[in-house]
Amino acid sequence: MVRVRFAPSPTGLPHIGNLRTALFNWLFARHHGGVFVLRIEDTDVARKVEGAEEAILSSLRWMGLDWDEGPYFQSGRLPLYQKTARALVESGHAYHCFCSTERLDEMRREQMRRKMPPGYDRLCRNLTPAQREELLALGITPVIRFRIPLEGQVRFNDLVKGQVTFNHSTLDDFVLLKADGFPTYHLANIVDDHDMRISHVLRADEWLASTPRHLLLYQALGYEPPQFVHLPMILSDDRSKLSKRHGAVSVTEFQVQGFLPQAMVNFMALLGWSLDDHTEILTQEELVRHFSVERLARTGAIFNREKLEWMNGVYLRKLTLEDFIGMAQSYLERDLPPSVPRPLNRGYLLQMAPFIQERARTLGEVSGLADFFFLVDVNYEVGLLLKGIEKDAHKQGRDVAEATPMAVEALDKAMEALEQAAVFEPEPLEQAFRVLGEELGLSPGGFFGLLRVALTGRTASPPLFNTISILSRERSLTRLAVARGKLEPTRL
RNA sequence: GCCCCCAUCGUCUAGAGGCCUAGGACACCGGCCUUUCAAGCCGGUAAUCGGGGGUUCGAAUCCCCCUGGGGGCACCA
């Protein structure tokens, strides 16, 4: 029976590295019809962050990673760890250490200075019972350290790294139980993985170095160790370990920016795993069906935001119009200036949404792409109006200065045409304006470009005549008039 | 400093001795479509497979060395 777990510590917002680990564990469990356990490793009282736990749960839910057991909290299982630590002392696999933090710090400084590998010098390892009683009598609360065998080596077969060997001599007597009675990660992790009958440990590469300690612990406890699978890490742009200081790496942040969970899942799955030499887009079901440890990569991967954005665009376009509108609406209502009345009109959204859906890469981009549909006034530089017309003037061998009167005339005629338009639909409008453009001696690019800027305030927009018909006759006329005013301020 | 891991286009990756004059994707550059921008389609640039030795008839693929990168070395996880 496959039993895996995701065991984050609530020390901050979960970042994509954490969630990718969760995803792989979840995929592995689902693929094998196993159990996915959620366990919160809250054994560090000092580093605990308020709200982190909730953020972890909500990120998992958002990504669709449902768990079958838990969340278990290590803080609620203290007696179990303490009992285990005591048993280890009794069996001779661990011992009490009375060294002060100050002494330890000094020791490490000295080791570094002498270019020696830092590590506990085992001062307390062979304390006699009498010495121990003496220190205890002084009121010092000892920690419990694991007694690493002096000779020999640990060897294990990691499912992605293969055979890995560590000499005991490179391992130091690490702490199992802290003075505050809380276990360290090493102890709690092993006790729980055993207690929860975890069969496979899929965790980030950074844990590889502590695996020999864990194996020795399993051995001392007489527990059967799980299979280890060390996942390649997700790297920041400079190839270093991802951390909070590397910008927007929390999953919550991606959610806020308007990435879809399906895209996140798909993209993250491809960071360190691949199906074959060509498949990029996979649904969650397909990922479950195909996921396998054999196809995990062994190298770290830089998180390529560009590609994520592309993929998110793909998912956005796959949405039904109704679903897209549902999501776009909340982002629009969040991002549009307060002058735009809420709630947004559903029927109006239905008209403009198709043109935005094929252009947006994230939902956060929607308002920037569509604001002119909602604003009362659009803002732009006058010069933008003339760009295309100037080109036409130049082509006709006329002076650039003539562009302004040309544009004014074009706007006047355009307003007339809009007023007279019998059917306010894209096709008839286009027909009428093409004819008009010819009459004005303007190229479609010049004429339509002028109108585009006047109506949307920008040089790139959805198709012009769709835009006009969505905006309505009245609003279009107003904007053309405003544009005219910008060109001839004195005559206004 | 010590220990461990890793090494294919800028990035994500395919490749498990001959299908590789190294494939796909993002990005980039062209073209088509087109009123603009997207989307879509077509095409292109881009890795002497980190370097050097082996093994082999044959190596991106196996072995060794070097180099480079990363991770770990807390009473943090």
XYZ file of C-alpha atoms (C1' of nucleotides) in Angstrom:
569
model
C 0.000 0.000 0.000
C 1.442 3.329 -1.048
C 1.256 5.909 1.714
C 2.936 9.258 1.219
C 2.815 12.517 3.069
C 3.296 16.204 2.590
C 4.881 17.593 5.734
C 5.406 21.342 5.582
C 6.373 23.495 8.509
C 4.213 26.571 9.085
C 7.037 29.070 8.895
C 5.749 31.224 6.056
C 3.622 31.277 2.951
C 4.002 28.034 1.021
C 6.096 28.641 -2.057
C 6.105 26.844 -5.346
C 8.886 24.531 -4.248
C 6.804 23.283 -1.350
C 3.726 22.905 -3.486
C 5.610 21.075 -6.204
C 6.686 18.567 -3.572
C 3.078 18.299 -2.453
C 1.986 17.832 -6.050
C 4.427 15.000 -6.721
C 3.420 13.258 -3.523
C -0.224 13.650 -4.413
C 0.308 12.427 -7.978
C 2.252 9.453 -6.717
C -0.478 8.556 -4.228
C -3.288 8.974 -6.719
C -1.452 7.087 -9.435
C -0.987 4.110 -7.155
C -4.339 4.359 -5.489
C -2.533 5.130 -2.261
C -3.055 7.488 0.627
C -1.933 11.099 0.796
C -1.323 12.275 4.348
C -1.006 15.888 5.404
C 1.147 16.599 8.410
C 2.075 19.975 9.826
C 5.561 19.970 11.309
C 5.163 22.707 13.868
C 7.984 21.813 16.214
C 9.772 25.118 15.985
C 7.883 27.426 18.289
C 10.121 30.381 17.523
C 9.758 30.285 13.756
C 6.064 29.575 13.633
C 4.217 32.146 11.542
C 0.644 33.090 12.243
C -1.648 32.140 9.404
C 0.908 29.986 7.607
C -1.004 26.830 8.381
C -4.216 28.181 6.855
C -2.264 29.358 3.823
C -0.874 25.859 3.333
C -4.294 24.273 3.489
C -5.864 26.804 1.170
C -3.046 26.533 -1.365
C -3.433 22.778 -1.435
C -7.164 23.077 -1.900
C -6.732 25.702 -4.584
C -4.469 23.382 -6.554
C -6.892 20.538 -6.132
C -4.555 18.459 -3.986
C -6.928 16.771 -1.584
C -5.536 14.780 1.312
C -6.906 11.582 2.770
C -5.583 11.893 6.318
C -4.717 14.764 8.558
C -3.733 17.412 8.971
C -1.800 15.935 11.857
C 0.043 18.391 14.059
C 3.346 17.424 15.572
C 2.846 19.882 18.385
C 0.046 17.639 19.574
C 2.180 14.536 19.620
C 4.982 15.634 21.917
C 4.713 12.724 24.397
C 5.326 10.242 21.615
C 8.589 11.917 20.593
C 9.718 12.327 24.169
C 9.019 8.686 24.909
C 10.958 7.654 21.833
C 13.902 9.864 22.707
C 13.998 8.398 26.207
C 13.922 4.886 24.815
C 16.832 5.768 22.589
C 18.800 6.948 25.595
C 17.990 3.772 27.459
C 19.075 1.588 24.593
C 22.342 3.500 24.381
C 21.601 5.068 20.968
C 21.329 8.549 22.383
C 22.643 10.564 25.276
C 22.064 13.717 27.273
C 24.078 16.740 26.324
C 24.533 19.653 28.688
C 26.550 21.910 26.414
C 25.387 25.501 26.340
C 24.503 27.326 23.161
C 27.424 29.639 23.857
C 29.883 26.783 24.062
C 28.476 25.261 20.892
C 28.748 28.545 19.024
C 32.288 29.039 20.181
C 33.156 25.490 19.198
C 31.781 25.996 15.704
C 33.606 29.291 15.290
C 36.826 27.583 16.242
C 36.199 24.710 13.841
C 35.495 27.093 11.000
C 38.582 29.097 11.829
C 40.668 25.959 11.622
C 38.890 25.030 8.380
C 37.421 21.981 10.008
C 33.913 20.781 9.222
C 31.612 22.160 11.896
C 29.923 19.597 14.089
C 29.339 18.636 17.677
C 32.598 17.611 19.365
C 30.903 14.930 21.464
C 31.965 16.384 24.759
C 28.970 14.881 26.550
C 28.971 11.609 24.693
C 30.773 9.671 27.370
C 29.646 11.341 30.547
C 29.621 9.031 33.556
C 26.365 8.680 35.492
C 27.958 10.631 38.300
C 28.930 13.506 36.026
C 25.449 13.558 34.604
C 23.864 13.728 38.057
C 26.154 16.588 38.903
C 25.171 18.631 35.843
C 21.525 17.841 36.397
C 21.865 19.076 39.950
C 23.105 22.379 38.585
C 19.703 22.807 37.029
C 20.806 22.495 33.414
C 18.173 21.016 31.127
C 19.971 18.721 28.729
C 19.123 18.020 25.119
C 19.179 14.492 23.770
C 21.645 13.733 21.021
C 21.874 10.732 18.769
C 24.969 8.605 19.168
C 26.346 8.158 15.665
C 28.341 4.917 15.341
C 31.990 5.911 14.967
C 32.798 3.366 12.283
C 31.040 2.232 9.145
C 28.854 3.771 6.535
C 25.235 4.167 5.513
C 24.206 3.159 2.083
C 20.800 3.564 0.553
C 19.095 3.453 -2.766
C 17.321 6.663 -3.592
C 14.704 6.161 -6.263
C 15.972 9.086 -8.311
C 19.579 9.480 -7.212
C 20.454 5.818 -7.101
C 23.036 4.420 -4.690
C 24.217 6.989 -2.166
C 26.829 6.354 0.487
C 27.850 8.353 3.550
C 30.606 7.523 6.023
C 29.551 7.669 9.663
C 32.657 9.727 10.277
C 31.126 12.637 8.374
C 28.025 12.656 10.557
C 27.838 14.397 13.905
C 25.746 13.625 16.977
C 22.702 15.656 16.090
C 20.012 16.739 18.514
C 16.849 14.662 18.779
C 15.055 16.419 21.578
C 15.497 20.105 22.328
C 15.684 21.597 25.807
C 12.143 22.905 25.434
C 10.896 19.353 25.133
C 10.130 19.657 21.422
C 11.656 17.166 19.011
C 13.852 18.291 16.152
C 12.757 17.626 12.613
C 14.880 14.502 12.460
C 13.227 12.768 15.374
C 9.646 13.852 14.785
C 9.889 13.069 11.109
C 11.079 9.527 11.634
C 8.692 8.788 14.468
C 5.749 10.053 12.462
C 6.670 8.475 9.167
C 6.893 5.178 10.972
C 3.768 5.739 13.012
C 1.827 6.805 9.922
C 3.194 3.859 7.959
C 4.650 6.050 5.229
C 5.940 3.880 2.399
C 7.657 6.501 0.234
C 9.222 9.777 1.179
C 9.198 12.212 -1.731
C 10.943 15.347 -0.584
C 13.225 18.052 -1.925
C 16.858 17.401 -2.717
C 18.011 19.536 0.175
C 17.118 16.636 2.479
C 19.424 14.177 0.846
C 22.244 15.004 3.233
C 20.169 14.244 6.290
C 18.917 10.932 4.985
C 21.828 8.938 6.468
C 20.959 10.323 9.902
C 17.384 9.284 9.378
C 18.386 5.822 8.282
C 20.548 5.394 11.360
C 17.606 6.467 13.467
C 15.320 3.946 11.804
C 17.920 1.318 12.512
C 18.334 2.263 16.162
C 14.582 2.232 16.614
C 14.175 -1.053 14.810
C 11.858 0.550 12.274
C 11.765 -0.354 8.652
C 12.693 2.748 6.621
C 10.558 3.961 3.726
C 11.769 4.345 0.151
C 13.415 7.688 -0.417
C 12.795 9.829 -3.462
C 14.731 13.067 -3.513
C 13.204 15.518 -5.914
C 15.325 17.963 -7.873
C 14.832 21.447 -6.553
C 13.172 24.410 -8.123
C 15.801 27.091 -8.529
C 15.623 30.840 -8.736
C 16.975 32.702 -11.755
C 20.495 32.674 -10.385
C 20.300 28.904 -9.859
C 20.310 29.224 -6.103
C 17.787 27.722 -3.736
C 14.439 29.432 -3.946
C 13.597 31.618 -0.996
C 11.206 34.349 0.062
C 13.628 36.975 -1.014
C 13.370 35.851 -4.619
C 10.171 37.713 -5.398
C 6.787 36.305 -6.130
C 7.197 32.678 -5.259
C 4.294 32.130 -2.921
C 1.414 30.289 -4.461
C -0.986 32.834 -3.049
C 0.794 35.451 -5.106
C 0.231 33.543 -8.330
C -3.393 33.209 -7.421
C -3.663 36.963 -6.878
C -1.983 37.616 -10.222
C -4.591 35.566 -11.979
C -3.018 32.230 -12.741
C -5.318 29.253 -12.973
C -4.667 26.326 -10.656
C -4.832 23.900 -13.581
C -2.057 25.804 -15.319
C 0.007 25.932 -12.145
C -0.384 22.200 -11.643
C 0.476 21.429 -15.243
C 3.461 23.733 -15.237
C 4.814 22.607 -11.896
C 4.485 18.966 -12.856
C 6.783 19.672 -15.788
C 9.428 21.109 -13.498
C 11.370 17.945 -12.859
C 9.089 15.499 -14.558
C 8.081 14.856 -18.144
C 5.869 12.447 -19.964
C 7.701 12.191 -23.262
C 9.458 14.295 -25.847
C 6.501 16.409 -26.897
C 3.581 16.571 -24.467
C 3.243 19.899 -22.700
C -0.420 20.243 -21.818
C -1.767 17.612 -19.460
C -4.877 17.635 -17.345
C -4.707 16.680 -13.716
C -6.263 13.315 -14.585
C -3.655 12.678 -17.249
C -0.910 13.586 -14.832
C -2.275 11.100 -12.343
C -2.517 8.436 -14.990
C 1.013 8.911 -16.290
C 3.006 10.025 -13.278
C 5.919 7.829 -12.436
C 9.009 8.165 -10.308
C 11.089 6.698 -13.127
C 10.482 9.797 -15.209
C 11.626 12.257 -12.574
C 14.566 14.444 -13.531
C 17.713 14.540 -11.457
C 18.600 18.151 -12.117
C 17.274 21.312 -10.547
C 14.995 23.487 -12.650
C 14.737 27.230 -12.910
C 11.201 28.464 -12.631
C 10.477 29.965 -16.040
C 7.708 32.488 -15.533
C 7.404 33.246 -19.267
C 6.438 29.710 -20.005
C 3.995 29.656 -17.113
C 2.314 32.730 -18.570
C 2.066 31.108 -21.953
C 0.588 27.986 -20.433
C -1.844 29.994 -18.366
C -2.982 31.674 -21.573
C -3.597 28.278 -23.090
C -5.750 27.306 -20.126
C -7.555 30.636 -20.164
C -8.517 30.123 -23.786
C -9.720 26.606 -23.056
C -12.244 27.892 -20.563
C -15.874 28.123 -21.620
C -16.937 31.721 -22.138
C -19.155 31.466 -19.102
C -16.340 30.236 -16.871
C -14.008 32.851 -18.220
C -16.480 35.626 -17.519
C -17.090 34.323 -14.033
C -13.407 34.657 -13.241
C -12.670 37.750 -15.274
C -15.485 39.597 -13.568
C -14.008 39.328 -10.110
C -10.588 40.409 -11.353
C -12.129 43.323 -13.253
C -14.093 44.410 -10.232
C -10.941 44.207 -8.216
C -8.750 46.095 -10.691
C -10.905 48.642 -12.505
C -10.874 52.167 -11.074
C -13.543 52.889 -8.454
C -15.348 55.203 -10.874
C -16.653 52.159 -12.715
C -19.872 51.056 -11.019
C -20.132 47.548 -9.583
C -21.339 44.970 -10.150
C -20.365 44.862 -13.793
C -23.199 44.251 -16.202
C -23.364 40.586 -17.121
C -24.736 41.129 -20.601
C -22.030 43.652 -21.378
C -19.347 41.267 -20.116
C -20.746 38.588 -22.357
C -20.185 40.839 -25.369
C -16.627 41.936 -24.703
C -15.230 38.869 -22.975
C -14.503 36.752 -26.078
C -12.143 39.403 -27.344
C -10.266 39.524 -24.079
C -10.177 35.807 -23.507
C -7.957 35.197 -26.506
C -5.598 38.001 -25.543
C -5.037 37.592 -21.824
C -2.274 35.470 -20.389
C -3.386 36.015 -16.823
C -6.611 37.210 -15.258
C -4.640 40.035 -13.736
C -4.055 41.361 -17.257
C -7.732 41.534 -18.076
C -8.447 44.992 -16.742
C -5.473 46.442 -18.585
C -6.741 44.856 -21.786
C -10.373 45.807 -21.372
C -10.602 48.948 -19.284
C -11.742 51.144 -22.197
C -14.924 49.106 -22.382
C -15.827 50.363 -18.921
C -14.222 53.755 -18.424
C -16.065 56.994 -19.062
C -12.990 58.714 -20.470
C -10.040 57.084 -22.118
C -6.665 58.677 -21.708
C -3.970 58.994 -24.342
C -1.511 61.373 -25.926
C -2.791 63.402 -28.877
C 0.151 62.325 -30.957
C -1.116 58.771 -30.854
C -4.150 59.821 -32.931
C -2.019 61.133 -35.756
C 0.426 58.287 -36.166
C -1.341 56.431 -38.972
C -2.650 59.561 -40.655
C 0.821 61.032 -40.821
C 1.951 57.922 -42.612
C -0.855 58.331 -45.132
C 0.006 62.000 -45.626
C 3.600 61.105 -46.214
C 2.626 58.435 -48.724
C 0.577 60.982 -50.596
C 3.493 63.354 -50.664
C 1.774 65.811 -48.367
C 3.266 67.637 -45.444
C 3.020 66.030 -42.032
C 1.352 69.161 -40.780
C -1.626 68.306 -42.928
C -2.262 65.218 -40.849
C -4.221 67.165 -38.259
C -6.835 68.623 -40.613
C -7.026 65.230 -42.326
C -7.725 63.561 -38.995
C -10.288 66.164 -38.048
C -12.126 65.650 -41.287
C -11.987 61.908 -40.842
C -13.410 62.160 -37.333
C -16.204 64.434 -38.498
C -17.149 62.056 -41.278
C -16.865 59.096 -38.940
C -19.240 60.695 -36.471
C -21.697 61.393 -39.264
C -21.470 57.804 -40.384
C -22.029 56.525 -36.871
C -25.063 58.706 -36.448
C -26.507 57.503 -39.708
C -25.680 53.832 -39.293
C -28.954 51.979 -39.523
C -27.710 48.663 -38.184
C -25.147 48.967 -35.421
C -23.419 45.677 -36.140
C -19.735 44.977 -36.918
C -20.166 43.900 -40.553
C -22.325 46.763 -41.825
C -20.232 49.225 -39.870
C -17.071 47.901 -41.404
C -18.563 48.092 -44.876
C -19.626 51.673 -44.392
C -16.293 52.720 -42.922
C -14.280 51.068 -45.649
C -16.134 53.088 -48.204
C -15.731 56.194 -46.097
C -12.033 55.634 -45.735
C -11.646 55.446 -49.485
C -13.618 58.628 -49.940
C -11.318 60.317 -47.474
C -8.308 59.025 -49.321
C -7.061 57.234 -46.239
C -5.660 53.763 -45.910
C -7.600 51.333 -43.720
C -4.631 51.238 -41.391
C -4.511 55.012 -41.071
C -8.220 55.613 -40.766
C -9.011 52.670 -38.505
C -5.920 53.377 -36.454
C -7.151 56.895 -35.797
C -10.549 55.602 -34.731
C -8.970 52.893 -32.610
C -6.964 55.358 -30.594
C -9.940 57.701 -30.263
C -12.158 54.892 -29.026
C -9.795 52.800 -26.915
C -6.910 55.087 -26.152
C -4.427 52.625 -27.502
C -2.954 51.344 -30.750
C -3.686 47.698 -30.028
C -7.185 46.548 -29.277
C -9.846 44.026 -30.169
C -11.200 44.356 -33.726
C -12.408 47.893 -34.273
C -15.967 47.340 -35.406
C -16.713 44.818 -32.720
C -15.401 47.343 -30.273
C -17.630 50.083 -31.685
C -20.744 47.985 -31.605
C -20.053 46.875 -28.046
C -19.320 50.411 -26.889
C -22.627 51.611 -28.354
C -23.350 54.482 -30.676
C -23.557 57.072 -27.983
C -20.327 56.244 -26.238
C -18.456 55.917 -29.517
C -19.681 59.308 -30.673
C -18.607 60.922 -27.433
C -15.107 59.503 -27.715
C -14.724 60.613 -31.321
C -15.840 64.083 -30.325
C -13.334 64.146 -27.497
C -10.612 63.099 -29.917
C -11.591 65.867 -32.275
C -11.383 68.305 -29.409
C -7.901 67.130 -28.628
C -6.837 67.799 -32.202
C -8.399 71.241 -32.370
C -8.568 72.532 -28.825
C -9.256 76.118 -29.906
C -12.324 75.258 -31.922
C -13.930 73.312 -29.121
C 36.903 23.849 4.686
C 34.395 18.901 4.803
C 30.396 15.640 2.902
C 26.752 14.602 -0.832
C 24.303 15.471 -5.444
C 24.088 17.264 -10.424
C 25.881 18.629 -15.612
C 21.850 18.321 -23.401
C 19.704 25.015 -26.972
C 18.960 31.495 -22.829
C 14.909 28.499 -19.967
C 11.847 23.699 -19.185
C 13.037 19.154 -21.264
C 13.316 14.222 -24.832
C 17.321 10.989 -25.162
C 18.552 4.780 -20.952
C 25.324 2.373 -27.166
C 23.759 2.581 -33.449
C 16.727 5.268 -34.873
C 20.848 11.894 -33.156
C 23.643 15.548 -39.434
C 20.412 15.646 -30.953
C 13.646 15.947 -30.926
C 9.615 19.029 -28.491
C 8.051 23.518 -25.689
C 8.732 28.764 -23.860
C 11.276 33.062 -25.390
C 13.342 35.348 -29.818
C 13.321 36.363 -35.360
C 10.760 35.932 -40.091
C 6.242 34.735 -43.073
C 0.939 33.796 -43.731
C -3.815 35.533 -41.933
C -5.221 40.643 -40.926
C -7.890 47.405 -39.620
C -4.102 47.009 -34.817
C -2.903 43.565 -30.970
C -3.660 38.729 -29.864
C -4.887 33.743 -31.272
C -3.847 30.286 -35.170
C -0.734 28.226 -39.021
C 4.161 27.849 -41.517
C 9.393 28.566 -41.195
C 14.105 30.098 -38.824
C 18.128 31.215 -35.147
C 19.720 28.516 -30.917
C 23.055 22.828 -27.481
C 30.831 20.878 -31.263
C 25.426 17.095 -25.564
C 30.846 21.389 -19.509
C 36.318 19.733 -20.670
C 39.830 15.692 -21.092
C 40.869 10.745 -21.142
C 39.280 5.768 -21.729
C 35.766 1.215 -23.051
C 33.486 -0.057 -27.908
C 33.250 -1.431 -34.809
C 30.164 2.695 -32.796
C 28.963 7.166 -26.871
C 24.862 12.668 -25.320
C 24.149 7.725 -23.513
C 29.122 3.186 -19.871
C 33.928 4.130 -16.700
C 37.774 7.592 -14.726
C 39.774 12.475 -13.894
C 39.079 17.648 -14.055
C 36.011 21.851 -14.091
C 31.584 24.161 -13.046
C 26.979 24.501 -10.450
C 23.866 23.237 -6.418
C 22.647 21.342 -1.613
C 24.017 20.099 3.423
C 27.176 20.796 7.724
C 21.684 24.699 14.101
C 18.607 23.037 20.722
C 15.468 25.455 11.755
C 12.743 22.643 8.998
